[in-house]
Coordinates of C-alpha atoms in Angstrom, one line a residue:
X1 CA 0.0 0.0 0.0
X2 CA 1.1 3.5 -0.8
X3 CA 1.3 6.0 2.1
X4 CA 0.9 8.9 -0.4
X5 CA -2.3 7.4 -1.7
X6 CA -3.6 7.0 1.9
X7 CA -2.9 10.7 2.6
X8 CA -4.5 11.8 -0.6
X9 CA -7.6 9.6 0.0
X10 CA -7.9 11.1 3.5
X11 CA -7.5 14.7 2.2
X12 CA -10.0 14.0 -0.6
X13 CA -12.5 12.7 2.0
X14 CA -12.0 15.8 4.2
X15 CA -13.4 17.9 1.4
X16 CA -16.7 16.0 1.3
X17 CA -18.5 17.8 4.1
X18 CA -16.0 20.3 5.4
X19 CA -17.9 23.4 4.1
X20 CA -21.3 22.7 5.7
X21 CA -19.7 21.4 8.9
X22 CA -17.8 24.6 9.0
X23 CA -20.9 26.6 8.6
X24 CA -22.5 24.9 11.6
X25 CA -19.6 25.4 14.0
X26 CA -19.3 29.1 12.9
X27 CA -23.0 29.9 13.7
X28 CA -22.3 31.6 17.1
X29 CA -20.3 34.3 15.3
X30 CA -22.5 34.6 12.2
X31 CA -25.9 34.7 13.9
X32 CA -25.5 38.0 15.8
X33 CA -24.5 39.8 12.6
X34 CA -27.4 38.9 10.4
X35 CA -31.2 39.8 10.4
X36 CA -32.3 36.1 10.6
X37 CA -30.7 35.6 14.0
X38 CA -31.1 32.2 15.5
X39 CA -33.6 31.3 12.8
X40 CA -30.6 30.7 10.5
X41 CA -30.1 27.0 11.7
X42 CA -33.7 26.2 10.7
X43 CA -33.1 27.9 7.3
X44 CA -29.9 25.9 6.9
X45 CA -31.8 22.6 7.6
X46 CA -34.3 23.3 4.9
X47 CA -31.6 24.5 2.5
X48 CA -29.5 21.4 2.9
X49 CA -32.5 19.2 2.2
X50 CA -33.3 21.2 -0.9
X51 CA -29.8 20.6 -2.1
X52 CA -30.5 16.9 -2.3
X53 CA -31.6 17.6 -5.9
X54 CA -27.9 17.0 -6.7
X55 CA -27.7 13.4 -5.4
X56 CA -31.2 12.7 -6.9
X57 CA -30.0 13.7 -10.4
X58 CA -26.8 11.6 -10.1
X59 CA -28.7 8.6 -8.8
X60 CA -31.3 8.8 -11.6
X61 CA -28.6 9.1 -14.2
X62 CA -26.9 6.0 -12.9
X63 CA -30.1 4.1 -12.8
X64 CA -31.5 5.0 -16.2
X65 CA -28.2 5.6 -18.1
X66 CA -26.1 3.0 -16.4
X67 CA -22.3 3.3 -17.1
X68 CA -22.7 6.6 -19.0
X69 CA -22.0 9.1 -16.2
X70 CA -18.3 9.4 -15.2
X71 CA -17.9 10.9 -11.7
X72 CA -14.6 12.7 -12.4
X73 CA -16.0 15.7 -14.3
X74 CA -18.8 16.0 -11.8
X75 CA -16.3 16.0 -8.9
X76 CA -14.2 18.6 -10.6
X77 CA -17.3 20.8 -11.0
X78 CA -18.6 20.5 -7.5
X79 CA -15.2 20.9 -5.8
X80 CA -14.5 23.9 -7.9
X81 CA -18.0 25.3 -7.0
X82 CA -17.1 24.7 -3.4
X83 CA -13.9 26.7 -3.7
X84 CA -15.6 29.6 -5.3
X85 CA -18.6 29.6 -2.9
X86 CA -16.6 29.5 0.3
X87 CA -14.3 32.3 -1.1
X88 CA -17.3 34.5 -1.9
X89 CA -18.8 33.6 1.5
X90 CA -15.8 35.2 3.2
X91 CA -16.7 38.6 1.7
X92 CA -20.4 38.6 1.3
X93 CA -21.9 36.6 4.3
X94 CA -22.8 39.8 6.1
X95 CA -24.4 41.5 3.1
X96 CA -28.2 41.9 3.1
X97 CA -30.9 42.5 0.5
X98 CA -34.3 44.1 1.1
X99 CA -37.1 41.7 0.2
X100 CA -40.8 42.4 1.1
X101 CA -39.8 45.4 3.2
X102 CA -37.4 43.6 5.4
X103 CA -33.7 42.7 5.3
X104 CA -32.5 39.2 4.5
X105 CA -29.1 37.6 4.1
X106 CA -29.6 36.6 0.5
X107 CA -25.9 36.1 -0.4
X108 CA -25.4 34.0 2.7
X109 CA -28.4 31.8 2.0
X110 CA -27.7 31.4 -1.7
X111 CA -24.0 30.5 -1.1
X112 CA -25.1 28.1 1.7
X113 CA -27.4 26.4 -0.8
X114 CA -24.5 26.0 -3.3
X115 CA -22.3 24.5 -0.6
X116 CA -25.0 22.2 0.4
X117 CA -25.3 21.0 -3.2
X118 CA -21.5 20.4 -3.3
X119 CA -21.5 18.4 0.0
X120 CA -24.7 16.4 -0.7
X121 CA -23.6 15.5 -4.2
X122 CA -20.2 14.3 -2.8
X123 CA -22.1 11.4 -1.2
X124 CA -23.0 9.9 -4.6
X125 CA -19.8 10.9 -6.5
X126 CA -16.8 10.6 -4.1
X127 CA -17.7 7.1 -2.9
X128 CA -18.1 5.6 -6.4
X129 CA -14.8 7.3 -7.5
X130 CA -13.0 5.4 -4.7
X131 CA -13.9 2.2 -6.6
X132 CA -11.0 3.1 -8.9
X133 CA -8.5 2.5 -6.0
X134 CA -7.7 -0.6 -4.1
X135 CA -10.2 -1.5 -1.4
X136 CA -8.0 -0.6 1.5
X137 CA -8.2 3.1 0.6
X138 CA -11.9 3.3 1.1
X139 CA -11.6 3.1 4.9
X140 CA -9.0 5.9 4.7
X141 CA -11.5 8.0 2.7
X142 CA -14.1 7.4 5.5
X143 CA -11.5 8.6 8.1
X144 CA -11.0 11.8 6.0
X145 CA -14.8 12.2 5.9
X146 CA -14.8 12.0 9.7
X147 CA -12.1 14.6 9.8
X148 CA -14.3 17.0 7.7
X149 CA -16.2 17.6 10.9
X150 CA -13.3 17.4 13.4
X151 CA -11.0 19.9 11.7
X152 CA -13.4 22.8 11.4
X153 CA -14.5 22.2 15.0
X154 CA -10.9 22.3 16.2
X155 CA -10.3 25.5 14.3
X156 CA -13.5 27.0 15.8
X157 CA -12.3 26.1 19.3
X158 CA -9.0 27.8 18.6
X159 CA -11.0 30.8 17.3
X160 CA -12.9 30.8 20.6
X161 CA -16.4 30.3 19.1
X162 CA -19.2 29.9 21.7
X163 CA -16.9 30.1 24.8
X164 CA -19.1 31.5 27.6
X165 CA -18.1 33.1 30.9
X166 CA -20.6 33.8 33.7
X167 CA -20.5 37.1 35.6
X168 CA -22.7 38.9 38.0
X169 CA -25.4 40.9 36.2
X170 CA -25.9 44.5 37.2
X171 CA -28.9 46.8 37.2
X172 CA -29.2 50.6 37.0
X173 CA -30.9 51.9 40.1
X174 CA -31.1 55.7 40.5
X175 CA -28.1 56.0 38.1
X176 CA -26.2 53.6 40.2
X177 CA -25.1 50.2 39.0
X178 CA -26.0 47.5 41.6
X179 CA -25.6 43.7 41.6
X180 CA -28.8 42.1 40.6
X181 CA -27.9 38.8 42.3
X182 CA -28.2 36.9 39.0
X183 CA -25.5 35.7 36.6
X184 CA -25.3 36.6 32.9
X185 CA -23.6 34.7 30.1
X186 CA -20.9 36.7 28.3
X187 CA -19.5 35.3 25.0
X188 CA -15.7 35.6 24.7
X189 CA -14.6 37.6 21.7
X190 CA -13.2 35.5 18.8
X191 CA -9.5 35.4 18.2
X192 CA -10.1 35.9 14.4
X193 CA -13.0 36.8 12.3
X194 CA -15.6 34.7 10.5
X195 CA -14.1 36.0 7.2
X196 CA -10.7 34.3 8.1
X197 CA -12.6 31.1 9.0
X198 CA -14.4 31.0 5.6
X199 CA -11.1 31.6 3.9
X200 CA -9.8 28.6 5.7
X201 CA -12.8 26.5 4.4
X202 CA -11.9 27.7 0.9
X203 CA -8.3 26.6 1.4
X204 CA -9.6 23.2 2.6
X205 CA -11.6 22.8 -0.6
X206 CA -8.5 23.7 -2.6
X207 CA -6.6 20.9 -0.7
X208 CA -9.4 18.6 -1.7
X209 CA -9.1 19.6 -5.4
X210 CA -5.3 19.1 -5.3
X211 CA -5.7 15.7 -3.7
X212 CA -8.3 14.7 -6.3
X213 CA -6.0 15.8 -9.2
X214 CA -3.1 13.8 -7.7
X215 CA -5.4 10.7 -7.2
X216 CA -6.1 10.9 -10.9
X217 CA -2.7 11.7 -12.3
X218 CA 0.2 10.9 -9.9
X219 CA 2.3 7.9 -11.0
X220 CA 2.5 6.5 -7.5
X221 CA -1.3 6.4 -7.3
X222 CA -1.6 4.9 -10.7
X223 CA 0.0 1.7 -9.4
X224 CA -2.7 1.5 -6.7
X225 CA -5.5 2.1 -9.2
X226 CA -7.7 -0.7 -10.5
X227 CA -8.6 -1.2 -14.1
X228 CA -11.5 0.7 -15.5
X229 CA -13.2 -2.7 -15.7
X230 CA -14.6 -1.7 -12.3
X231 CA -17.6 -0.6 -14.3
X232 CA -18.0 -4.1 -15.7
X233 CA -20.6 -5.1 -13.2
X234 CA -22.8 -2.3 -14.5
X235 CA -22.0 -2.8 -18.2
X236 CA -21.6 -6.5 -18.7
X237 CA -23.2 -8.8 -16.1
X238 CA -21.4 -11.7 -17.7
X239 CA -18.0 -10.2 -16.7
X240 CA -18.7 -9.6 -13.0
X241 CA -16.2 -12.2 -12.1
X242 CA -13.5 -10.0 -13.5
X243 CA -14.0 -7.4 -10.8
X244 CA -11.7 -7.7 -7.8
X245 CA -13.4 -8.3 -4.5
X246 CA -12.7 -6.4 -1.3
X247 CA -11.0 -9.3 0.2
X248 CA -9.6 -12.2 -1.8
X249 CA -10.5 -14.4 1.1
X250 CA -13.1 -17.0 1.0
X251 CA -16.8 -16.7 1.5
X252 CA -16.3 -17.6 5.2
X253 CA -16.6 -13.8 5.9
X254 CA -19.9 -13.6 4.0
X255 CA -22.5 -12.8 6.6
X256 CA -25.8 -14.4 6.1
X257 CA -29.1 -13.8 7.8
X258 CA -30.9 -16.5 5.9
X259 CA -29.4 -20.0 5.9
X260 CA -30.4 -20.6 2.3
X261 CA -27.3 -20.6 0.2
X262 CA -29.2 -20.1 -3.1
X263 CA -31.3 -17.1 -1.9
X264 CA -29.3 -14.6 -4.0
X265 CA -30.5 -11.2 -5.3
X266 CA -29.8 -9.3 -8.5
X267 CA -28.1 -6.5 -6.4
X268 CA -24.4 -6.1 -7.1
X269 CA -22.6 -9.5 -7.4
X270 CA -25.6 -11.3 -5.9
X271 CA -23.7 -12.0 -2.7
X272 CA -26.6 -11.1 -0.5
X273 CA -30.2 -12.1 -0.6
X274 CA -33.0 -9.5 -1.1
X275 CA -33.7 -9.6 2.6
X276 CA -30.1 -8.9 3.5
X277 CA -29.8 -6.1 1.0
X278 CA -33.0 -4.5 2.5
X279 CA -31.6 -5.0 6.0
X280 CA -28.3 -3.3 5.0
X281 CA -30.0 -0.3 3.5
X282 CA -32.5 0.1 6.4
X283 CA -29.6 0.1 8.8
X284 CA -27.6 2.6 6.7
X285 CA -30.6 5.0 6.5
X286 CA -31.3 4.6 10.2
X287 CA -27.7 5.2 11.3
X288 CA -27.3 8.2 9.1
X289 CA -30.6 9.7 10.2
X290 CA -29.4 9.4 13.8
X291 CA -25.8 10.6 13.3
X292 CA -26.4 13.3 10.7
X293 CA -29.7 14.8 11.7
X294 CA -31.6 13.5 14.7
X295 CA -29.0 13.6 17.5
X296 CA -27.0 16.6 16.3
X297 CA -30.2 18.7 16.3
X298 CA -30.5 18.2 20.1
X299 CA -26.8 18.1 21.1
X300 CA -27.0 21.5 22.8
X301 CA -30.1 20.5 24.7
X302 CA -28.5 17.3 25.9
X303 CA -25.1 18.8 26.9
X304 CA -25.5 22.5 27.9
X305 CA -27.4 21.8 31.2
X306 CA -24.2 20.1 32.4
X307 CA -22.2 23.2 31.5
X308 CA -20.4 24.9 28.6
X309 CA -17.3 22.8 29.1
X310 CA -19.4 19.6 28.9
X311 CA -20.9 20.7 25.6
X312 CA -17.6 21.6 24.0
X313 CA -16.0 18.4 25.3
X314 CA -18.8 16.2 24.0
X315 CA -18.7 17.9 20.6
X316 CA -15.0 17.7 20.2
X317 CA -14.6 14.1 21.5
X318 CA -17.5 12.9 19.4
X319 CA -15.8 14.4 16.3
X320 CA -12.7 12.6 17.3
X321 CA -14.6 9.3 17.7
X322 CA -15.6 9.3 14.0
X323 CA -12.1 8.9 12.5
X324 CA -11.1 6.6 15.3
X325 CA -14.0 4.3 14.3
X326 CA -12.6 4.4 10.7
X327 CA -9.2 3.4 11.9
X328 CA -10.6 0.5 13.9
X329 CA -12.5 -0.6 10.9
X330 CA -9.3 -0.5 8.8
X331 CA -7.7 -3.1 11.0
X332 CA -10.8 -5.0 12.3
X333 CA -13.3 -5.1 9.4
X334 CA -15.9 -7.4 10.9
X335 CA -18.5 -7.7 8.1
X336 CA -21.1 -9.9 9.9
X337 CA -24.6 -8.5 9.5
X338 CA -25.5 -10.0 12.9
X339 CA -22.7 -8.0 14.5
X340 CA -23.7 -4.9 12.5
X341 CA -27.3 -5.2 13.8
X342 CA -26.0 -5.7 17.4
X343 CA -23.8 -2.5 17.1
X344 CA -26.7 -0.6 15.6
X345 CA -28.9 -1.5 18.6
X346 CA -26.2 -0.6 21.0
X347 CA -25.6 2.8 19.3
X348 CA -29.3 3.4 19.2
X349 CA -29.4 2.8 22.9
X350 CA -26.8 5.5 23.5
X351 CA -28.8 7.8 21.2
X352 CA -31.9 7.1 23.2
X353 CA -30.1 8.2 26.4
X354 CA -28.9 11.4 24.7
X355 CA -32.5 12.1 23.4
X356 CA -33.9 11.5 26.9
X357 CA -31.4 14.0 28.5
X358 CA -32.4 16.5 25.8
X359 CA -36.1 16.0 26.5
X360 CA -35.4 16.5 30.2
X361 CA -33.5 19.8 29.6
X362 CA -32.9 22.1 31.4
X363 CA -32.9 19.6 34.3
X364 CA -31.7 16.2 33.0
X365 CA -30.5 13.4 35.3
X366 CA -27.4 14.1 37.5
X367 CA -27.4 17.7 36.3
X368 CA -25.5 18.9 39.5
X369 CA -23.1 16.0 39.6
X370 CA -19.8 15.3 37.9
X371 CA -21.1 11.8 37.1
X372 CA -23.8 13.4 34.9
X373 CA -21.2 15.3 32.9
X374 CA -19.0 12.2 32.5
X375 CA -22.1 10.2 31.5
X376 CA -23.3 12.5 28.8
X377 CA -19.8 13.1 27.3
X378 CA -19.0 9.3 27.3
X379 CA -22.4 8.5 25.8
X380 CA -21.8 10.9 22.9
X381 CA -18.4 9.4 22.3
X382 CA -19.7 5.8 22.3
X383 CA -22.8 6.8 20.2
X384 CA -20.6 8.2 17.4
X385 CA -18.0 5.5 17.7
X386 CA -20.4 2.5 17.3
X387 CA -22.5 4.0 14.6
X388 CA -19.6 5.4 12.6
X389 CA -18.1 1.9 12.6
X390 CA -21.4 0.5 11.3
X391 CA -21.4 3.1 8.5
X392 CA -17.8 2.3 7.5
X393 CA -18.5 -1.5 7.4
X394 CA -21.6 -1.0 5.3
X395 CA -19.5 1.1 2.9
X396 CA -16.9 -1.7 2.8
X397 CA -19.6 -4.3 2.1
X398 CA -21.2 -2.2 -0.7
X399 CA -17.9 -1.3 -2.2
X400 CA -17.3 -5.0 -2.8
X401 CA -20.6 -5.2 -4.6
X402 CA -19.6 -2.8 -7.3
X403 CA -19.9 0.7 -8.6
X404 CA -23.7 1.0 -8.6
X405 CA -23.8 -0.3 -5.0
X406 CA -21.7 2.7 -3.8
X407 CA -23.9 5.1 -5.8
X408 CA -27.0 3.7 -4.0
X409 CA -25.0 3.8 -0.7
X410 CA -24.6 7.6 -1.1
X411 CA -28.2 8.0 -2.1
X412 CA -29.4 6.1 1.0
X413 CA -27.1 8.2 3.2
X414 CA -28.7 11.3 1.9
X415 CA -32.2 9.9 2.1
X416 CA -31.7 8.8 5.8
X417 CA -30.2 12.2 6.7
X418 CA -33.1 14.0 4.9
X419 CA -35.8 12.0 6.7
X420 CA -34.1 12.6 10.1
X421 CA -33.8 16.3 9.5
X422 CA -37.4 16.6 8.3
X423 CA -38.6 14.7 11.3
X424 CA -36.7 16.8 13.8
X425 CA -37.3 20.2 12.3
X426 CA -40.9 20.7 13.5
X427 CA -40.1 19.2 16.9
X428 CA -37.2 21.5 17.5
X429 CA -38.0 24.7 15.5
X430 CA -41.8 24.7 15.3
X431 CA -43.3 23.1 18.4
X432 CA -40.3 23.9 20.7
X433 CA -40.4 20.6 22.5
X434 CA -36.9 21.0 23.7
X435 CA -35.9 23.7 26.2
X436 CA -32.4 25.2 26.4
X437 CA -30.6 25.3 29.6
X438 CA -29.0 28.5 30.8
X439 CA -25.3 28.0 31.3
X440 CA -25.3 30.4 34.2
X441 CA -28.8 30.5 35.8
X442 CA -30.5 27.2 35.5
X443 CA -32.1 26.1 38.8
X444 CA -32.9 22.5 39.1
X445 CA -34.0 20.4 42.2
X446 CA -31.2 18.5 43.8

């Protein structure tokens, strides 16, 4: 294996969702400067789902014009669009336009939509492109995809986004400032501006483009590349045997739910029965709904009652857990569907605890105890760790089934995320079922 190819695959994966992840972590600095205020997260949720028009088009093209669409020109276009959009965002995110008699951040919303199209479309183009490389590099790509959330979060922490200090609130009484007896939250000024942060995101997209160019043209990578016969499963069913499998090992690793050896499907190589394929896609949609939409939408509600440090620690360590799960999968690729189902149930259990604490906010269990802080941080880490491992293993399994399988993998990822986001939007933003905890003044019974 080539170390250079591993590095390039990781950097290429980092460009998949770095722009939108960066937008989310920068919200505390952006929101006070725009007329939409804290309605912006709700707008972003809708915009990201609208951007699924990109994955829908690519998936339909693969389905109805099988083997015609080459991902490489599409990737060049969307990564180039990401570079331009993040660069323009650095200069125009604060600009407003008068619509219907009120100010709106039209440039910010339009550029956010373009970035959403870039990132959503990466799910159905980046993964199939990785079919051109040897199987080992797919896990490295997933590690880079995990870093696309971690790296912007670390830069935002260095920037000082969302760091709160509590101080005594004062009131003016007869022109004299007196202590009100309450505490107020004061946000620490950022070490550098949102413009610099968006320029950093643009640089990350440039790195992704350079990595992609080298993956296509560097001589060292060419030795790690498979033949273009990787399309053969889509073009000539009679030649499927020519495609290299993920592991040259025997079928002993083939996980079966049904004991019937002849219960094959027409999906991919026919390794799995129709029931098993359905199970894999249901798990994939469920896991991505939880990790990409449902639980992130209530992260602040589940963590902030335990303090600002608990919130930042949970967010940072959960972001670290994603690439860690990818590295574990690199050395321990357990492809058993039974084990996958078990890990999914365990991860869902951790998610249920997180959701329960969010529902109990601002007074969740053990809110005044260090044990409560440890529990919520550890639960977030284990939640992301287990379900990220499941996502990687499903990607590994579908990668072995051929090019079209990875296209459908990306489509199901987006579908699950969309359903999760649509389900949580009314609960969080319309009906207000979750209540935020005040980092300084929340009073809960002991």
